[in-house]
Amino acid sequence: MKAAVFVEPEHVGVREVERPRIEKPTDAIVRVLKACVCGSDLWWFRGISERPHNTLVGHEAIGIIDEVGADVHDMKPGDFVIVPFTHCCGHCEACEKGYDGNCFNMEPGGNAGYQAEYMRATWAGTALIKIPGTPADYTDEQIASLLALSDVMATGYHAAWSSRIEPGDTVVIYGDGAVGLCAVIGAKLLGAGRIIMMSRHEDRAALAREFGATDIVPERGDEAVARIMEMTNGAGADRVLECVGSEQSIESAVRSGRPGAYVSRVGVPHDNSIDVNALFWRNVSLTGGIASVATHDKSTLLKAVLDGEINPGKVFTASFDLDHVQQAYEAMDGRRAIKSMIDIAEA
Amino acid sequence: MKAAVFVEPEHVGVREVERPRIEKPTDAIVRVLKACVCGSDLWWFRGISERPHNTLVGHEAIGIIDEVGADVHDMKPGDFVIVPFTHCCGHCEACEKGYDGNCFNMEPGGNAGYQAEYMRATWAGTALIKIPGTPADYTDEQIASLLALSDVMATGYHAAWSSRIEPGDTVVIYGDGAVGLCAVIGAKLLGAGRIIMMSRHEDRAALAREFGATDIVPERGDEAVARIMEMTNGAGADRVLECVGSEQSIESAVRSGRPGAYVSRVGVPHDNSIDVNALFWRNVSLTGGIASVATHDKSTLLKAVLDGEINPGKVFTASFDLDHVQQAYEAMDGRRAIKSMIDIAEA
């Protein structure tokens, strides 16, 4: 079968590889329909973070179950499913507490290679999210939104959810990438009264508004913080969602919160340093982390997509077939696409 | 009047100084009955943190209102009051959100010199907590508990409150000083099911048990974390209250939490560095800060003391008169007292 592989920085290739097999009785094999490129993939694509060469890539997909292991009772071949980037057992303490992204039984390296014709999904009975009906029942826009539930929408929602938004809260969002845009949707779902998106890109700002942002602020750094203070009578925002992961962004986020604010991070952090005293002296809480995709999808997000209440699939502004996976990465790397979809197969 | 002053590291003296006066219409002058020494005072007493020489000291007291400014309507001379270490206006956004320790209108250097015969209390109408009746209505034990509401009990409670304890939670407390011991009381008030105190001092462990600790763990560092993991089936604690402020303590605290845990800090931080990635990858939230003394006392703690539900005054294991204030500091510095009370005047 064909699969995307990381060849070397700036280069993702398509290779003929062996089709994955059921290795454990809790596995399933999924025939991938659509996959996509994540902002976090750009770190290794750009050579900033290490990744072994010639490894399979991609961690977001929707597809059709092709085969299930002996212990998978809740899914069967033919089922239409979301494949989250995490893969949770459903019964450990982390899963039970709603942090399935930290599942204690997650298989290291499990669920690799979603940008491929077939993939092995671990803990299939609990980790996969079953979509009612078949792909033919959905519009292209709905399909895109279902694909977004494999990571980006759940991650944006996780930012909002971790920050414990209360109805009417003023929420600031740093990061106008696909995750930050989905965080707008998350903040709105949770009842935020005012949603301020930090953005200086017209296309992203427009999508943020469409998703529910009430204000767009183009400033950065000190000027961004000053602007937020102006907009909140000098107090700061109730909640700040940090969807970038850089040191400047997290520092600005912390300074943008009021006393008692929650600053929630979902951007994969690439800097280790933060002035934790700045948190302490103002009672600002730092929260967030790896998203609980299965929990959020099953409790909230799948229904919201099926009801047409949210349309996170709009973050996909370009699509490519698997043979053009390199272009899919390049489009995001060059900021020509907010997020790239990869069409792998027809239903 | 007599007042304690910081002379130089390791030396607190008693000096004759001018009696404070009403400076603003929102001020009151309080005749101090009892003050005490805070663990945070030991930083400058030991010369670890800077403090200008010959400055008045102390930030915890109870006393009798002697005089009020023209705009103080809710307090009158003769009222018996708790003087919190913070002094909040009661109407800014921080105060309204329950973070009165971060009041935007707090006077810098206001409420200095509680270890003195008289003190100037700023924002008297909102910052002071009125105690029903007169000192003669209370036992010595109750008086001690009322004094504890000026800082240490409210700070311990703040640790528990900030960590959003849910009924039945397993809560670990790092720091068996007076704040950590009061955090045990706070955790119990908020419904913790299991309270694990990290302590290797028999007297403090005994008081922790009396306050509600269910388990005592003497290990430190890696061994402490390993022991907590053993006690929680490898998952980690739901909530961790960090009442020390050192780098080792905060690092152990973060590692002791389960995925989704809240780690709450109320120990004044003296190290700036923390591995924030360790938070991110396990969805551990870092919370806490300067206590909301007025909010906690008025909503919860004063009633709990008056009802005899809590007895935080037991953290005072030694008392001294003002002339022996040096000994009061030394007793805490040498760990001979958990917390030193300073008897300044009879009611």
XYZ file of C-alpha atoms in Angstrom:
694
model
C 0.000 0.000 0.000
C 1.027 3.651 -0.332
C 2.057 5.681 2.702
C 3.634 9.053 3.386
C 7.055 8.923 5.046
C 9.397 11.493 6.480
C 12.459 11.365 4.256
C 14.440 14.282 5.667
C 13.681 17.865 6.705
C 11.571 19.629 4.081
C 10.869 16.359 2.329
C 7.932 13.996 2.782
C 7.727 11.202 0.243
C 5.257 8.521 -0.739
C 6.474 4.932 -0.504
C 5.102 1.494 -1.120
C 5.076 -0.198 2.305
C 3.629 -3.341 3.794
C 0.002 -3.116 4.792
C -0.383 -3.116 8.586
C -1.838 -6.155 10.347
C -3.751 -6.834 13.500
C -1.063 -7.267 16.182
C -3.191 -7.323 19.317
C -6.756 -8.473 19.867
C -7.719 -4.856 20.690
C -6.504 -3.542 17.323
C -8.402 -2.651 14.184
C -7.205 -1.964 10.678
C -8.735 1.180 9.216
C -8.948 1.971 5.534
C -8.155 5.672 5.544
C -10.418 7.986 3.570
C -8.989 11.327 4.566
C -6.009 12.418 6.618
C -4.488 15.828 7.213
C -1.364 17.717 8.243
C -1.010 19.065 11.771
C 0.738 22.296 12.773
C 2.850 20.174 15.117
C 4.139 18.207 12.099
C 5.820 21.362 10.866
C 8.345 21.170 13.701
C 9.974 18.052 12.271
C 9.183 19.020 8.667
C 11.219 22.172 9.256
C 13.985 20.219 10.985
C 13.474 22.054 14.284
C 12.591 18.890 16.178
C 14.185 15.500 15.628
C 12.408 12.655 13.892
C 13.882 9.381 12.658
C 14.120 9.334 8.888
C 11.879 7.031 6.858
C 9.152 6.859 9.493
C 5.464 6.856 8.686
C 3.718 10.159 9.354
C 0.310 11.640 10.082
C -1.858 11.367 13.162
C -5.338 12.523 12.078
C -7.764 10.542 9.954
C -11.238 9.318 9.234
C -11.858 6.000 7.571
C -13.696 2.725 7.358
C -12.947 -0.227 9.590
C -11.501 -3.008 7.505
C -10.751 -5.640 10.104
C -10.965 -5.944 13.886
C -9.120 -7.976 16.513
C -10.820 -10.672 18.585
C -11.422 -8.370 21.571
C -13.001 -5.506 19.639
C -16.732 -5.851 20.154
C -18.013 -2.330 19.673
C -16.676 -1.805 16.157
C -17.054 -3.944 13.070
C -15.772 -3.907 9.499
C -17.600 -1.262 7.490
C -18.025 1.169 10.398
C -17.227 4.789 9.588
C -14.865 6.157 12.247
C -12.782 9.069 13.433
C -9.242 8.012 14.369
C -7.969 10.358 17.102
C -4.278 11.081 17.404
C -4.339 9.448 20.843
C -5.621 5.963 21.504
C -7.074 5.278 24.872
C -7.916 2.080 26.704
C -11.017 3.657 28.259
C -10.635 2.045 31.662
C -7.464 3.380 33.334
C -7.614 6.206 35.860
C -6.542 8.833 33.311
C -9.310 7.761 30.923
C -11.868 7.618 33.730
C -10.995 11.151 34.828
C -11.478 12.503 31.305
C -7.804 12.717 30.342
C -7.752 10.006 27.714
C -4.849 11.748 25.953
C -2.788 10.633 28.950
C -4.088 7.044 28.934
C -1.734 4.894 31.002
C -2.092 2.012 28.574
C -1.439 3.919 25.373
C 0.876 1.940 23.132
C 4.098 3.858 22.465
C 4.205 4.505 18.769
C 0.715 3.092 18.371
C -1.530 4.597 15.707
C 1.376 5.755 13.548
C 1.081 6.574 9.898
C -2.392 7.954 9.318
C -1.277 9.438 5.985
C -1.494 6.032 4.350
C -4.028 3.810 2.629
C -4.401 1.622 5.704
C -3.449 2.063 9.336
C -3.417 0.005 12.499
C -5.591 1.541 15.198
C -4.816 0.405 18.745
C -7.491 0.141 21.462
C -10.021 0.288 18.656
C -13.074 -0.385 20.836
C -12.505 2.673 23.012
C -10.253 5.010 21.048
C -12.132 5.194 17.768
C -15.236 7.344 17.463
C -18.020 5.804 15.451
C -19.800 8.111 13.017
C -23.421 7.188 12.288
C -24.175 5.972 8.767
C -21.723 6.008 5.886
C -19.605 8.694 4.226
C -22.255 8.969 1.512
C -24.647 10.396 4.097
C -22.533 13.525 4.539
C -21.657 16.640 2.556
C -18.032 17.472 1.844
C -18.218 20.201 4.480
C -19.467 17.727 7.095
C -16.793 15.213 6.140
C -14.171 17.912 6.656
C -15.638 18.725 10.069
C -15.632 15.052 11.059
C -11.968 14.846 10.038
C -11.295 17.888 12.255
C -12.535 15.861 15.243
C -9.491 13.569 15.002
C -7.298 16.275 16.519
C -7.574 19.969 15.705
C -11.130 20.626 16.861
C -10.734 18.463 19.944
C -7.464 20.213 20.731
C -9.005 23.674 20.348
C -11.881 22.570 22.523
C -9.445 21.159 25.061
C -7.877 24.619 25.395
C -11.254 26.130 26.182
C -12.402 23.239 28.389
C -9.171 23.152 30.426
C -9.497 26.878 31.098
C -12.856 26.299 32.824
C -14.654 29.031 30.912
C -17.680 30.361 32.732
C -20.651 31.833 30.880
C -19.990 35.402 29.820
C -16.219 35.207 30.267
C -13.847 37.306 28.205
C -11.510 34.878 26.442
C -8.340 35.811 24.579
C -6.863 33.409 22.035
C -3.204 33.528 21.022
C -2.555 31.685 17.778
C -4.657 32.039 14.643
C -3.678 28.667 13.221
C -6.183 25.865 12.848
C -6.042 24.995 16.569
C -6.552 28.595 17.673
C -9.475 28.944 15.272
C -11.022 25.777 16.684
C -10.425 27.195 20.168
C -12.766 30.031 19.146
C -15.426 27.417 18.441
C -14.647 25.744 21.785
C -14.869 29.012 23.727
C -18.199 29.799 22.115
C -19.589 26.313 22.831
C -18.664 26.799 26.488
C -20.464 30.127 26.736
C -17.747 32.766 26.457
C -19.242 36.252 26.192
C -16.386 37.949 24.415
C -13.810 36.135 22.287
C -10.741 38.125 21.318
C -8.596 36.538 18.606
C -5.033 37.763 18.218
C -4.521 37.788 14.455
C -2.927 39.850 11.763
C -3.932 37.649 8.831
C -7.105 38.750 7.084
C -8.219 35.252 6.028
C -7.725 33.791 9.501
C -9.354 36.764 11.194
C -12.371 36.365 8.909
C -12.691 32.690 9.808
C -12.276 33.529 13.495
C -15.196 35.950 13.203
C -17.267 33.356 11.414
C -16.504 30.884 14.231
C -17.573 33.364 16.920
C -14.722 35.780 17.657
C -16.116 39.169 18.704
C -12.832 41.102 18.408
C -9.645 40.821 16.392
C -6.410 42.233 17.787
C -3.420 42.426 15.428
C -0.817 43.597 17.962
C 1.921 41.306 19.299
C 4.107 41.112 22.399
C 3.943 44.082 24.772
C 1.539 45.914 22.501
C -0.824 42.961 22.448
C -0.891 42.835 26.244
C -1.452 46.594 26.442
C -4.350 46.321 23.995
C -5.979 43.497 26.000
C -5.657 45.579 29.160
C -7.297 48.534 27.426
C -10.164 46.307 26.314
C -10.707 44.895 29.816
C -10.571 48.106 31.869
C -7.035 47.361 32.928
C -7.952 44.066 34.566
C -7.003 41.449 31.971
C -9.006 38.616 30.436
C -10.790 35.904 32.409
C -9.310 33.139 30.284
C -6.420 33.017 27.818
C -5.993 30.162 25.354
C -2.424 29.737 24.151
C -2.412 27.866 20.850
C 1.116 28.558 19.629
C 3.643 27.018 22.007
C 6.369 29.639 21.734
C 7.971 31.416 24.654
C 6.757 34.838 23.522
C 3.224 33.629 23.118
C 3.036 31.978 26.526
C 4.584 35.012 28.201
C 2.093 37.350 26.536
C -0.728 34.968 27.413
C 0.183 34.940 31.100
C 0.386 38.742 31.179
C -2.987 39.069 29.454
C -4.936 37.352 32.224
C -6.623 39.024 35.172
C -5.923 37.946 38.751
C -7.355 34.446 38.984
C -7.259 33.891 35.219
C -6.655 30.504 33.659
C -4.098 30.335 30.877
C -4.576 27.180 28.888
C -1.924 25.788 26.576
C -2.465 23.327 23.775
C 0.308 24.390 21.451
C 2.978 21.705 21.746
C 5.572 23.551 23.827
C 8.963 24.139 22.275
C 10.373 26.259 25.042
C 10.772 25.126 28.543
C 11.078 28.380 30.308
C 8.381 30.416 31.925
C 8.493 32.907 34.767
C 6.390 30.968 37.226
C 6.573 33.810 39.729
C 4.539 35.864 37.269
C 1.830 33.260 37.724
C 2.073 33.134 41.509
C 1.898 36.823 42.293
C -1.247 37.262 40.246
C -2.956 33.952 40.981
C -2.844 33.031 37.309
C -3.259 29.302 36.715
C -1.424 27.502 33.939
C -3.405 24.607 32.545
C -3.883 22.557 29.387
C -1.979 19.814 27.640
C -2.602 16.892 25.312
C -6.242 16.881 24.283
C -8.800 14.351 25.491
C -10.040 13.653 21.979
C -12.259 10.649 22.690
C -13.825 12.314 25.733
C -14.567 15.593 23.977
C -15.750 14.005 20.726
C -18.090 11.577 22.467
C -19.437 14.030 25.029
C -19.827 17.128 22.888
C -18.158 17.589 19.551
C -19.528 14.800 17.361
C -23.084 15.810 18.189
C -22.287 19.475 17.568
C -20.935 18.630 14.101
C -23.840 16.316 13.271
C -26.315 18.987 14.396
C -24.568 21.583 12.222
C -23.885 23.683 15.295
C -20.159 23.860 14.522
C -18.246 23.667 11.252
C -14.599 23.216 12.152
C -13.883 21.666 8.750
C -13.592 25.200 7.410
C -10.004 25.243 8.673
C -9.148 23.025 5.698
C -8.393 25.554 3.017
C -6.500 23.270 0.650
C -6.623 19.605 -0.260
C -4.186 17.242 -1.931
C -4.061 13.598 -2.897
C -1.578 11.280 -1.249
C 0.844 11.532 -4.163
C 1.043 15.268 -3.472
C 1.571 14.991 0.271
C 4.778 17.036 -0.023
C 2.702 19.930 -1.377
C 0.251 19.531 1.512
C 3.081 20.129 3.989
C 4.557 22.939 1.928
C 1.237 24.772 1.733
C 1.043 24.864 5.536
C 4.729 25.566 5.956
C 4.385 28.565 3.617
C 1.168 29.671 5.330
C -0.715 29.360 2.055
C -3.109 26.917 3.703
C -4.515 27.160 7.226
C -4.690 23.373 7.241
C -4.124 20.836 4.473
C -6.448 17.912 3.887
C -5.160 14.743 2.222
C -7.686 12.793 0.191
C -6.609 9.180 0.341
C -9.545 7.169 -0.933
C -13.134 7.436 -2.000
C -15.646 5.858 0.325
C 4.890 53.380 70.886
C 6.927 50.165 70.655
C 7.380 48.347 67.368
C 9.500 45.489 66.026
C 11.985 46.455 63.323
C 14.309 44.541 61.052
C 17.783 45.632 62.112
C 19.890 43.315 59.981
C 19.837 39.608 59.084
C 19.329 37.456 62.187
C 18.379 40.493 64.227
C 14.927 41.936 64.903
C 14.844 44.719 67.485
C 12.206 46.648 69.380
C 12.234 50.411 68.905
C 10.257 53.385 70.111
C 8.624 54.823 66.980
C 5.945 57.364 66.208
C 2.415 56.103 66.516
C 0.779 55.815 63.081
C -1.958 58.272 62.071
C -4.946 58.230 59.778
C -3.560 59.262 56.390
C -6.540 58.566 54.160
C -10.250 58.655 54.904
C -10.413 54.897 54.275
C -7.809 54.148 56.983
C -8.214 52.917 60.525
C -5.759 52.757 63.381
C -5.780 49.385 65.109
C -4.505 48.753 68.615
C -2.775 45.405 68.163
C -3.513 42.650 70.669
C -1.644 39.787 69.082
C 0.636 39.457 66.094
C 2.752 36.575 64.846
C 5.735 35.569 62.748
C 5.231 34.174 59.246
C 7.352 31.513 57.569
C 7.884 34.009 54.738
C 9.533 36.406 57.240
C 12.326 33.891 57.672
C 13.580 34.622 54.157
C 14.683 38.137 55.106
C 15.458 37.153 58.708
C 17.953 34.652 57.312
C 19.327 37.210 54.862
C 18.244 35.142 51.862
C 15.948 37.849 50.519
C 16.639 41.571 50.654
C 14.851 43.907 53.017
C 15.698 47.523 53.837
C 17.165 47.795 57.309
C 15.202 49.513 60.068
C 11.809 48.797 58.529
C 8.753 47.834 60.542
C 7.860 44.163 60.341
C 4.955 41.771 60.738
C 1.888 41.263 58.579
C -0.566 39.263 60.711
C -2.580 40.615 63.641
C -5.803 40.870 65.557
C -6.710 43.982 67.482
C -9.192 46.633 68.472
C -10.081 49.559 66.241
C -8.828 52.725 67.868
C -9.769 55.329 65.296
C -11.330 55.389 61.821
C -11.115 57.724 58.831
C -14.087 59.720 57.595
C -15.013 57.206 54.887
C -14.998 54.119 57.097
C -18.622 53.391 57.896
C -18.638 49.685 58.589
C -16.104 49.725 61.411
C -15.990 51.831 64.569
C -13.609 52.313 67.479
C -13.857 49.375 69.855
C -14.533 46.793 67.151
C -12.555 43.572 67.455
C -10.947 42.767 64.100
C -8.676 40.474 62.124
C -6.098 42.409 60.103
C -5.231 40.369 56.999
C -1.810 40.671 55.425
C -3.471 42.038 52.289
C -5.806 45.025 52.295
C -8.426 45.103 49.645
C -10.685 47.847 48.363
C -13.573 45.439 47.892
C -14.817 46.913 44.625
C -12.174 46.416 41.912
C -12.383 43.534 39.462
C -9.835 41.428 41.359
C -11.818 41.824 44.594
C -15.090 41.114 42.832
C -13.731 37.912 41.322
C -12.598 36.660 44.740
C -8.900 37.488 44.379
C -8.707 40.235 46.980
C -5.026 39.459 47.582
C -4.488 40.930 44.119
C -6.637 44.028 44.734
C -5.809 46.636 42.097
C -6.100 49.437 44.654
C -3.901 47.935 47.343
C -1.620 50.587 48.757
C 2.038 49.656 48.211
C 3.564 49.251 51.637
C 0.158 49.675 53.236
C -0.523 47.738 56.427
C 3.136 47.505 57.382
C 4.321 46.868 60.903
C 1.771 44.589 62.536
C 4.303 43.631 65.226
C 3.726 46.932 66.998
C 1.405 48.469 69.560
C -0.583 50.301 66.913
C -0.827 49.970 63.178
C -2.421 51.810 60.302
C -4.877 49.608 58.412
C -5.690 50.729 54.876
C -9.080 50.096 53.236
C -10.376 49.421 56.730
C -14.025 49.120 55.750
C -13.422 46.240 53.353
C -10.091 44.709 54.323
C -10.626 44.158 58.041
C -12.723 41.262 59.257
C -14.975 42.077 62.184
C -15.115 39.491 64.949
C -18.402 39.421 66.904
C -18.211 40.587 70.529
C -15.014 41.350 72.399
C -11.826 39.419 73.128
C -13.219 38.570 76.574
C -15.858 36.428 74.874
C -13.241 33.981 73.582
C -10.941 31.325 75.005
C -7.186 31.543 74.408
C -7.505 28.755 71.875
C -10.185 30.636 69.961
C -8.143 33.832 70.050
C -5.227 31.942 68.545
C -7.468 30.573 65.814
C -8.801 34.065 65.047
C -5.219 35.318 64.761
C -4.518 32.472 62.313
C -7.188 33.923 60.026
C -5.003 36.964 59.319
C -2.800 34.875 57.037
C -1.752 31.305 57.716
C -5.170 29.626 57.801
C -6.453 31.678 54.874
C -3.285 30.836 52.940
C -3.596 27.127 53.677
C -7.235 27.293 52.647
C -6.277 29.172 49.494
C -4.022 26.268 48.499
C -6.910 23.852 48.825
C -9.486 26.208 47.263
C -7.284 27.062 44.261
C -6.782 23.377 43.577
C -10.545 22.924 43.102
C -10.775 19.908 45.375
C -13.740 17.714 44.619
C -15.398 15.576 47.284
C -13.466 12.383 47.895
C -10.273 13.580 46.212
C -6.863 12.307 47.245
C -4.840 15.362 48.235
C -1.093 15.420 48.876
C 0.441 18.262 50.884
C 4.098 19.200 50.584
C 5.284 21.327 53.509
C 4.529 20.556 57.150
C 4.979 24.147 58.318
C 2.067 26.157 59.643
C 0.701 26.852 56.142
C 0.875 23.200 55.118
C -0.850 22.182 58.332
C -3.596 24.722 57.686
C -3.850 23.353 54.144
C -4.830 20.038 55.752
C -7.718 21.870 57.429
C -8.600 23.512 54.121
C -8.546 20.233 52.209
C -10.791 18.632 54.815
C -13.241 21.556 54.766
C -13.504 21.165 50.991
C -14.288 17.467 51.210
C -11.023 15.687 50.427
C -11.336 11.947 51.010
C -7.689 11.182 51.636
C -5.160 13.724 52.856
C -1.517 12.707 52.635
C 0.895 14.962 54.545
C 4.570 14.787 53.644
C 6.311 15.094 57.013
C 9.223 13.678 58.900
C 8.679 15.672 62.108
C 6.719 13.833 64.768
C 5.108 16.953 66.292
C 3.984 18.305 62.946
C 2.774 14.917 61.760
C 0.706 14.595 64.946
C -0.889 17.994 64.382
C -1.530 17.111 60.736
C -3.389 13.994 61.865
C -5.362 16.026 64.381
C -6.304 18.455 61.583
C -7.489 15.635 59.308
C -4.511 14.054 57.545
C -5.190 10.381 56.863
C -1.615 9.422 55.942
C 1.863 10.666 56.779
C 4.706 10.127 54.305
C 8.240 10.880 55.489
C 10.040 10.360 52.169
C 11.424 13.230 50.112
C 12.302 13.859 46.462
C 12.176 10.847 44.144
C 11.280 8.536 47.006
C 8.358 10.738 47.978
C 6.993 10.636 44.443
C 7.467 6.866 44.282
C 5.592 6.459 47.557
C 2.680 8.615 46.368
C 2.483 6.561 43.187
C 2.397 3.363 45.227
C -0.421 4.765 47.349
C -2.480 5.786 44.302
C -2.171 2.636 42.174
C 0.445 4.288 40.010
C -1.834 7.133 38.931
C -0.824 10.029 41.179
C -2.892 12.263 43.449
C -5.912 14.272 42.329
C -4.624 17.451 43.961
C -1.229 18.471 45.308
C -0.798 21.457 47.621
C 2.699 22.898 47.575
C 3.311 24.870 50.762
C 7.091 25.250 50.679
C 8.139 27.291 47.669
C 11.401 25.534 46.875
C 12.358 24.124 43.514
C 12.595 20.559 44.822
C 9.212 20.778 46.447
C 7.435 22.127 43.406
C 9.103 19.568 41.162
C 8.062 16.712 43.441
C 4.570 18.185 43.682
C 4.151 18.268 39.898
C 5.363 14.682 39.583
C 2.975 13.524 42.324
C -0.178 14.526 40.452
C -2.231 12.320 38.172
C -3.099 13.345 34.623
C -5.439 16.304 35.061
C -4.227 17.047 38.605
C -4.089 20.550 40.022
C -0.899 21.542 41.787
C -1.533 24.540 43.964
C 1.264 26.713 45.308
C 1.025 29.068 48.246
C 4.606 28.934 49.449
C 6.173 32.234 48.401
C 8.309 31.070 45.476
C 12.053 31.513 45.754
C 12.951 29.713 42.597
C 11.855 30.712 39.214
C 12.438 27.590 37.306
C 10.038 24.814 36.593
C 9.860 22.323 33.764
C 6.598 23.495 32.246
C 6.696 20.698 29.689
C 6.262 18.282 32.581
C 2.947 20.026 33.206
C 1.873 20.026 29.570
C 2.454 16.395 28.700
C 0.426 15.192 31.679
C -2.274 17.888 31.713
C -1.185 18.976 35.181
C -2.396 22.477 36.058
C -0.300 24.845 38.146
C -2.396 27.150 40.250
C -2.343 29.141 43.487
C -0.791 32.394 44.624
C -1.366 35.136 47.171
C -4.311 34.217 49.356
C -7.712 35.885 49.202
C -7.837 36.392 52.967
C -10.888 38.626 53.184
C -12.876 36.464 50.777
C -12.055 33.182 52.516
C -12.469 34.543 56.049
C -15.827 36.142 55.315
C -17.224 33.296 53.233
C -16.015 30.320 55.237
C -13.248 30.502 57.793
C -14.510 32.915 60.455
C -17.725 30.945 60.833
C -15.793 27.673 60.967
C -13.637 29.028 63.806
C -16.602 30.501 65.687
C -18.464 27.209 65.326
C -15.463 25.306 66.659
C -15.300 23.299 63.429
C -11.643 24.184 62.893
C -8.868 25.056 65.332
C -6.006 26.441 63.279
C -4.646 28.300 66.320
C -2.942 25.062 67.304
C -0.143 25.931 64.894
C 1.038 28.461 67.499
C 3.309 26.361 69.654
C 5.185 29.207 71.348
C 4.383 32.748 72.412
C 6.510 35.751 73.273
C 5.926 39.333 74.317
C 6.967 42.160 72.028
C 10.209 42.727 73.941
C 11.188 39.158 73.052
C 10.314 39.356 69.374
C 13.862 38.291 68.468
C 13.249 35.027 70.306
C 9.957 34.599 68.443
C 11.841 34.659 65.130
C 14.635 32.461 66.424
C 12.195 29.820 67.643
C 10.787 29.479 64.131
C 14.157 29.783 62.457
C 15.452 26.943 64.628
C 12.264 24.908 64.038
C 11.592 24.841 67.787
C 8.203 26.467 67.161
C 5.821 25.653 64.322
C 4.616 29.259 64.517
C 5.368 31.992 67.074
C 2.670 34.208 68.549
C 3.540 37.674 69.819
C 1.406 38.950 72.688
C 1.343 42.710 72.348
C -1.434 43.912 74.626
C -4.228 42.700 76.864
C -7.704 43.452 75.605
